[in-house]
Structure formats: C-alpha cells, structure tokens
Coordinates of C-alpha atoms in Angstrom, one line a residue:
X1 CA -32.7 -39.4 12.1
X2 CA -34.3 -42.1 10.0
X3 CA -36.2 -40.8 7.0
X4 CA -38.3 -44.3 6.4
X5 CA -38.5 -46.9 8.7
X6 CA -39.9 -50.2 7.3
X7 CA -40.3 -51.3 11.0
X8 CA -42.7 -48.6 12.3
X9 CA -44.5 -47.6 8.7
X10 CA -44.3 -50.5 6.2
X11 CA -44.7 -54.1 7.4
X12 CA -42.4 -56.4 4.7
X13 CA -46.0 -58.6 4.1
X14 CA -46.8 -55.5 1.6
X15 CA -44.7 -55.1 -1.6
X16 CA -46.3 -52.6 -2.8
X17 CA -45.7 -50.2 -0.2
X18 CA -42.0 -51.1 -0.1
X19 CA -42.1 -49.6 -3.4
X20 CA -43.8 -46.8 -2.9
X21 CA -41.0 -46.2 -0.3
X22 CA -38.2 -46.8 -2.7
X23 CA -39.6 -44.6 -4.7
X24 CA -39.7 -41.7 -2.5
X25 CA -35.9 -42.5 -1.3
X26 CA -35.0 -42.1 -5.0
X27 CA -36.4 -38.7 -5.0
X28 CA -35.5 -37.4 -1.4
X29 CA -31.9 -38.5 -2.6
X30 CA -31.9 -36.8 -6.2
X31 CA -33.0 -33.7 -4.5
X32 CA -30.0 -33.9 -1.5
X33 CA -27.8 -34.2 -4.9
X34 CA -29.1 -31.5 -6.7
X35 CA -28.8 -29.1 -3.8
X36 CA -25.3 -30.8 -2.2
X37 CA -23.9 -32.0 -6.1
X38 CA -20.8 -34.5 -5.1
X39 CA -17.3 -33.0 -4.6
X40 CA -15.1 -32.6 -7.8
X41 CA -12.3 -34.8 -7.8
X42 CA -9.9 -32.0 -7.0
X43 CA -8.9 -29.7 -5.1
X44 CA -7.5 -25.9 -5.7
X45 CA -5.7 -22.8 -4.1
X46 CA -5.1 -19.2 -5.7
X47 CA -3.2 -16.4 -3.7
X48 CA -1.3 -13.7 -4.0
X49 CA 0.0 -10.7 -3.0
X50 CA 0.5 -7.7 -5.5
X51 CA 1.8 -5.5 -1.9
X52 CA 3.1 -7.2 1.2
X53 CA 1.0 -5.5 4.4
X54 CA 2.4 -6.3 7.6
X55 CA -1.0 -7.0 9.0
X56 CA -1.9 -9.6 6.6
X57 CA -3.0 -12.7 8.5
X58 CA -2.2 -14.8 6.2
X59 CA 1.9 -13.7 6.1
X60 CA 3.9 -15.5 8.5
X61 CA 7.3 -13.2 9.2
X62 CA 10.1 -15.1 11.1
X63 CA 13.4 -14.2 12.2
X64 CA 15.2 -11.1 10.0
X65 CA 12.3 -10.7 7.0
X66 CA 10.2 -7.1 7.3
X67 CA 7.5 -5.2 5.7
X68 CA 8.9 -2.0 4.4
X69 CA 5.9 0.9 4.0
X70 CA 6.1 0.6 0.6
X71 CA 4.5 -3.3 0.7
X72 CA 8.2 -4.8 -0.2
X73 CA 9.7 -7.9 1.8
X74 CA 13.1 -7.4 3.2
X75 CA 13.7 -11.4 3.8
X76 CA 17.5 -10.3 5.7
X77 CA 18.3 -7.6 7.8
X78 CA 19.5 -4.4 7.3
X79 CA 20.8 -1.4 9.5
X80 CA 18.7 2.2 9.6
X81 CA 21.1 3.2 5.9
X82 CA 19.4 -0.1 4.2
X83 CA 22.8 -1.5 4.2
X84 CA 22.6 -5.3 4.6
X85 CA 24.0 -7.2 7.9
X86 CA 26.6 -10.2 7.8
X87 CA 25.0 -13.4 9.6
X88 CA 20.9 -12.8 8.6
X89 CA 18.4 -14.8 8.0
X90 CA 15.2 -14.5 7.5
X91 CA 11.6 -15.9 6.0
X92 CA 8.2 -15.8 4.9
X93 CA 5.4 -18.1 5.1
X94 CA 1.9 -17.9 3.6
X95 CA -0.6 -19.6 6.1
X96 CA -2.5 -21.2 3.3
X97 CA -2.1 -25.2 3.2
X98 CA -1.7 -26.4 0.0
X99 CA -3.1 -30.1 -0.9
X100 CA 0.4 -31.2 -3.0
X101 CA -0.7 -34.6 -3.4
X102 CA -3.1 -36.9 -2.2
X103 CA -2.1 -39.7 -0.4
X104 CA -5.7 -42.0 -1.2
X105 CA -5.4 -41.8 -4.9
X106 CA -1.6 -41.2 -5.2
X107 CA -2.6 -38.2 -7.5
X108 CA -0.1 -35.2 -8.0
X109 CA -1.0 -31.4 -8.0
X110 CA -0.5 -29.2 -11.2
X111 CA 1.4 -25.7 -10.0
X112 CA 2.0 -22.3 -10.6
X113 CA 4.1 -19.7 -9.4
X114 CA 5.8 -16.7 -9.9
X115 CA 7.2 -13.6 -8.0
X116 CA 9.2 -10.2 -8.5
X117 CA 12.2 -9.9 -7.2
X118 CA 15.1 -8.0 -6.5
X119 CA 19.1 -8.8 -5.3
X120 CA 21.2 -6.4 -4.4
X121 CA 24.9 -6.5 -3.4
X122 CA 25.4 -3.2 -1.4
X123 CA 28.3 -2.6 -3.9
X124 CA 30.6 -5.6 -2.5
X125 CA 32.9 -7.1 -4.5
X126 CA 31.8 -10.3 -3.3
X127 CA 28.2 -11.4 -2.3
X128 CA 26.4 -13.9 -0.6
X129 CA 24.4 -15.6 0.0
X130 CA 20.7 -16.0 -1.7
X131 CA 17.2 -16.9 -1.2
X132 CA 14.8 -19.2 -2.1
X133 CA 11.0 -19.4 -3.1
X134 CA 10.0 -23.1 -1.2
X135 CA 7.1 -25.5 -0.2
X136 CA 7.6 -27.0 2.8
X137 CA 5.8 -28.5 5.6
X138 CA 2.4 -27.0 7.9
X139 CA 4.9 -26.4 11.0
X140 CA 8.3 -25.1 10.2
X141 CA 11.3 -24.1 11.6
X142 CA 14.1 -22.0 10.6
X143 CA 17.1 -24.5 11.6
X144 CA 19.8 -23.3 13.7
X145 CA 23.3 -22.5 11.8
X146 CA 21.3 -22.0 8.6
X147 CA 23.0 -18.8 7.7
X148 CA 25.0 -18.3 4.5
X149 CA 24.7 -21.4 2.0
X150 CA 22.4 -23.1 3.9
X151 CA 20.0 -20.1 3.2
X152 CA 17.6 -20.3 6.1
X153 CA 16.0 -23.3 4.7
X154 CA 18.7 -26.4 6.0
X155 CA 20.9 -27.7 9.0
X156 CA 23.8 -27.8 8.5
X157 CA 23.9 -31.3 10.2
X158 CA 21.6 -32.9 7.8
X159 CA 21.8 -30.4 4.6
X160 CA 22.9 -33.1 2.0
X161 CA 20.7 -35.7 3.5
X162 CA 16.9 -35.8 1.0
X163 CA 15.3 -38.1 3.7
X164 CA 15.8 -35.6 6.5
X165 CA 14.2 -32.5 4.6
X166 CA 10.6 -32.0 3.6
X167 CA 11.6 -29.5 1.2
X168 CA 11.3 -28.6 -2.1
X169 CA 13.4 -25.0 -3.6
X170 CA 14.2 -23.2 -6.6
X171 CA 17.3 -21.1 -5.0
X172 CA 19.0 -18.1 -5.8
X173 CA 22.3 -18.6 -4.8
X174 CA 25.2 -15.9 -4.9
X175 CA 27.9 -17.4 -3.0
X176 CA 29.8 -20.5 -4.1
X177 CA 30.2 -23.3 -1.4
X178 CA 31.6 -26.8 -1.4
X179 CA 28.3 -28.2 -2.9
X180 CA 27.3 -25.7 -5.6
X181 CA 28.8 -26.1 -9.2
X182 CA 32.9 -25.5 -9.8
X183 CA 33.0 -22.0 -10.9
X184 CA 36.1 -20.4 -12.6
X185 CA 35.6 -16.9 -10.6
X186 CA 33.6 -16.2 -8.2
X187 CA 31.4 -13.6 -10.4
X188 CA 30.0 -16.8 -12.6
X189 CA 29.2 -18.4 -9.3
X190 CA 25.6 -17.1 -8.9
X191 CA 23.4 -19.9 -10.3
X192 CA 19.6 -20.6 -9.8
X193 CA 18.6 -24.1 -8.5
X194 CA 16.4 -26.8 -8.1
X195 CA 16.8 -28.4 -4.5
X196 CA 15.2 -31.4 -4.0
X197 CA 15.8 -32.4 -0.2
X198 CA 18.7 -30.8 -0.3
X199 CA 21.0 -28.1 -0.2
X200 CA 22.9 -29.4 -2.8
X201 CA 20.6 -28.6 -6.1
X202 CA 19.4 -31.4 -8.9
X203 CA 19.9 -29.0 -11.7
X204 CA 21.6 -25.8 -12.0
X205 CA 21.8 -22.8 -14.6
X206 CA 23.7 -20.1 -14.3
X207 CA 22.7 -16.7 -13.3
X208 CA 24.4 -13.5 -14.0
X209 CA 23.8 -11.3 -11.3
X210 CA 27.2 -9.9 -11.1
X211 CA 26.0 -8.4 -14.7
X212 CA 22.9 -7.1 -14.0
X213 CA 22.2 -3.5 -12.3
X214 CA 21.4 -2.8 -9.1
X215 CA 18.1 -2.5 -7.8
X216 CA 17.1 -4.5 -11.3
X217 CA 13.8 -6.3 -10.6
X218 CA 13.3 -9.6 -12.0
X219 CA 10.7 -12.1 -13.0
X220 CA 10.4 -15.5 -12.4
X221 CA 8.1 -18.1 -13.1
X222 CA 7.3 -21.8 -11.9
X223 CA 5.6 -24.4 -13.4
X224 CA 5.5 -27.9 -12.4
X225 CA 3.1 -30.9 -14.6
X226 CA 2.0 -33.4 -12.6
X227 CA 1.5 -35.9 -15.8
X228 CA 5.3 -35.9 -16.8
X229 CA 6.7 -34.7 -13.3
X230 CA 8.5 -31.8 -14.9
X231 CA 9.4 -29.0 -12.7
X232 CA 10.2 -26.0 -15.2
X233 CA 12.2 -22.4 -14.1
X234 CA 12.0 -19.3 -15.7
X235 CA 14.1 -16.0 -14.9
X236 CA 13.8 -12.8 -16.7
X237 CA 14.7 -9.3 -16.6
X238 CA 12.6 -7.2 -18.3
X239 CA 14.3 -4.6 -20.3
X240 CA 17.9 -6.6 -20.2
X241 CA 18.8 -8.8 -22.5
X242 CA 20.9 -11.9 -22.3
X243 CA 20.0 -12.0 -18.7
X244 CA 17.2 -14.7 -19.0
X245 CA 17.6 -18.0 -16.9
X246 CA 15.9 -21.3 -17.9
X247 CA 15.9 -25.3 -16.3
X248 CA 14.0 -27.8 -15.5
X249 CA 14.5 -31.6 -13.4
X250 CA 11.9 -34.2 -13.1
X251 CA 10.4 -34.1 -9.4
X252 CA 8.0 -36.8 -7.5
X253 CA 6.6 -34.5 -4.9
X254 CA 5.5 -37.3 -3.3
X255 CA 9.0 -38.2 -2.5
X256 CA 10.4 -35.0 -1.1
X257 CA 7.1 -33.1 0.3
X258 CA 4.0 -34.3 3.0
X259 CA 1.1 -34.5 2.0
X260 CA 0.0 -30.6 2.8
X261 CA 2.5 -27.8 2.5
X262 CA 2.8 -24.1 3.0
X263 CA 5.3 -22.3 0.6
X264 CA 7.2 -19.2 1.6
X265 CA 10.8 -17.3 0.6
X266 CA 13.8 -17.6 2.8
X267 CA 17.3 -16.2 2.6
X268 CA 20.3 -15.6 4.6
X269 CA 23.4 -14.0 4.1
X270 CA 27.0 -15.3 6.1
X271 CA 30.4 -13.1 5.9
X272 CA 29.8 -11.3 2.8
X273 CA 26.0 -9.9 2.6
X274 CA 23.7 -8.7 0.1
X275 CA 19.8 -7.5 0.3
X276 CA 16.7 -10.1 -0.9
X277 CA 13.4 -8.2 -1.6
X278 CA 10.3 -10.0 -3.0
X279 CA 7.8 -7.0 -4.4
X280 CA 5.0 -9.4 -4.8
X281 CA 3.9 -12.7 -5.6
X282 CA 1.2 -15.3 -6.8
X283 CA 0.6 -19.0 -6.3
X284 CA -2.3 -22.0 -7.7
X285 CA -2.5 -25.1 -7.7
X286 CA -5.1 -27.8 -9.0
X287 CA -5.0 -31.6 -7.8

C-alpha cells in the first residue's frame, strides 16, 4: 500500500507541495515509531522450574529420565525399590531455543544457571557414572553406546573429537575412565567438569562425593561473561562444609555451540550405577 504517491497526488512542477508531503511522512513515521519503538539490540530468555510436572510442554523426557509425583527428575532408571539399573541413560530437554550468539554481529550471550541436585550411590562401593547440565543443539539425539563415561551426551566414535560435537557441559562425573584426571583411588575420582566439544573436560576440580551423605542435595551455579569469555562453576552443599567445588575455563561459544541451543541434563550409568535427580532448576540469558 502506498501512503503518498507523487505520481497520482503531487506533480514534481510544485515544491511546495512536495514539502507539505515530506512533512506528513515525517509525522506518519514518528508516530509508527512511537507505537512500534525499534527492537533493543538484544535478545533474552528466563525459565525455570521450581517442580518438574510431567505434563509440562516445555520438558522434553528421552530415553530412562522420569517425573516422580513429587516433581523430581530421575535422569536414569531405577527398578520398583528405587534402586538404580546398570546400562541407563537418560535426558531432559527444555523446548525453549536459546539465541547463544549471533551470527550478524558476532556478539556473545551473557548466562546464568543454576539447579538442585542430588547423587546417590545406592550404597555401592564403587559408582558410576554422572550427569551433566548442557546446551546443545535445536534437534538432538541421545548417541548410541553413550552409557557410562560417555554420559548420554557423546559417541563413543567421536567423543574426543570438539569439531564433531555441538556441545557445551559442566559434568558430574563419578566414575574414572581413560580421559578423566589420574586419580590415586577411585573415591578421589569424582570431579566436576567443563567439557568443551568433548568428553574429555578443559578444566577439572575435584568433587567429594564419596564424602558427602546420601540423599545430600546440592547447589550449583553457572555463570558465563560474554566480555572476557569466562565460564565460572560453583558447587555447594548447604549445611556441609568443605564440600564446596569451584572452576572456571575461558569458552568462545561461538566455537563449540550453533547459533540457537536448547539446554537440558543428561546422565548415564555403565557396570557400576548410581541415581541422578535434579529437584529444580533456572536459566537466563541476555545477548
């Protein structure tokens, strides 16, 4: 639809009705502004979830993960005693897209995250294998052999590989393999990661979940500046002390992660087994 038409209205012989008609443009446009003000120059998400329901649209459950009736996410299986099975895996996935980074201006999204959590190791001896909070791509799939170490997130074919996985982690991992940190017994193995790409993580710190109580619920908070690239972990236990975990790597996301992600929890367990519950959780971002 054309608003003016200098054909049809305003022969070019008369200048002062060309100005008449600039002059109304001006003022039809100010208006469109005022009512339609320009886009800011960034876009944000907030979500959360204080209680996980089942029937939550937004809450993508694949493979072994459940909603208990009490709102908790059960990420790996477990038989009618609530004792964990050998081999599980499981996931989450919130259907929100997330705008990481944009790929006009090259600019980076500022994020926040943080979740409660609990691990549990069915009194074993030995347990395995983790889970993992993670962003990840719009259309995901858990790979196939990506039990144990490989914690529902990797395949095993292309686990050490950064160029074959759009993923970025912050693991929980209980169960030393081949690509985690040397570990003097296997009750200092349990570290929390950063895992860039990979399976095998870009920083480490250990965690001492052989030392804390069962059913103990943690805390854990993420925080990554897009200015100096700094991805930053936190790990509490309130009421315990000297069970706090802390680390940090610099991160491009625009390395590791597509332009839009979805983030989610994934765990598995392999030979050994434990149980991976996630009581609630929240998410923002600003780009």
């Amino acid at each position: 639809m054309a608003f003016f038409s200098s054909k049809s209205y305003l022969p070019l012989s008369s200048p002062l009705k060309i100005f008449i008609s600039l002059l109304l443009l001006q003022l039809f446009n100010n208006s469109v502004n005022s009512q339609f003000p320009t886009p800011p120059d960034y876009e944000s998400v907030d979500f959360g979830v204080s209680s996980f329901d089942p029937n939550d649209p937004n809450l993508g459950l694949f493979s072994g993960a459940s909603i208990s009736n009490a709102g908790i996410l059960h990420l790996t299986e477990t038989d009618y005693q609530g004792k964990a099975l050998q081999n599980s895996v499981g996931r989450l996935v919130h259907g929100t897209p997330v705008h990481i980074w944009d790929r006009n201006t090259g600019n980076l999204a500022d994020f926040t995250a943080g979740f409660a959590f609990a691990v549990n190791p069915d009194d074993s001896e030995v347990r395995g294998d983790g889970f993992a909070f993670f962003l990840g791509p719009l259309r995901q799939d858990i790979p196939q052999n990506s039990t144990g170490g490989y914690l529902g997130l990797f395949d095993p074919k292309t686990a050490l590989d950064p160029s074959k996985n759009q993923i970025l982690a912050i693991e929980f991992d209980t169960f030393p393999n081949e690509w985690d940190p040397p570990a003097a017994t296997i009750t200092q193995a349990p570290h929390v990661g950063i895992d860039v790409g990979s399976v095998k993580s870009v920083a480490t710190a250990n965690w001492p979940a052989y030392s804390i109580p069962s059913f103990a619920v943690g805390s854990a908070s993420i925080n990554y500046n897009s200015e100096s690239k700094r991805l930053s972990v936190f790990v509490s236990y309130p009421g315990i002390s000297n069970a706090t975990v802390s680390l940090s790597a610099n991160v491009d996301l625009r390395s590791v992660l597509p332009e839009y992600v979805r983030i989610g929890f994934s765990a598995a367990t392999g030979d050994v087994v434990e149980t991976h519950d996630i009581f609630s959780f929240y998410f923002e971002n600003a780009l």
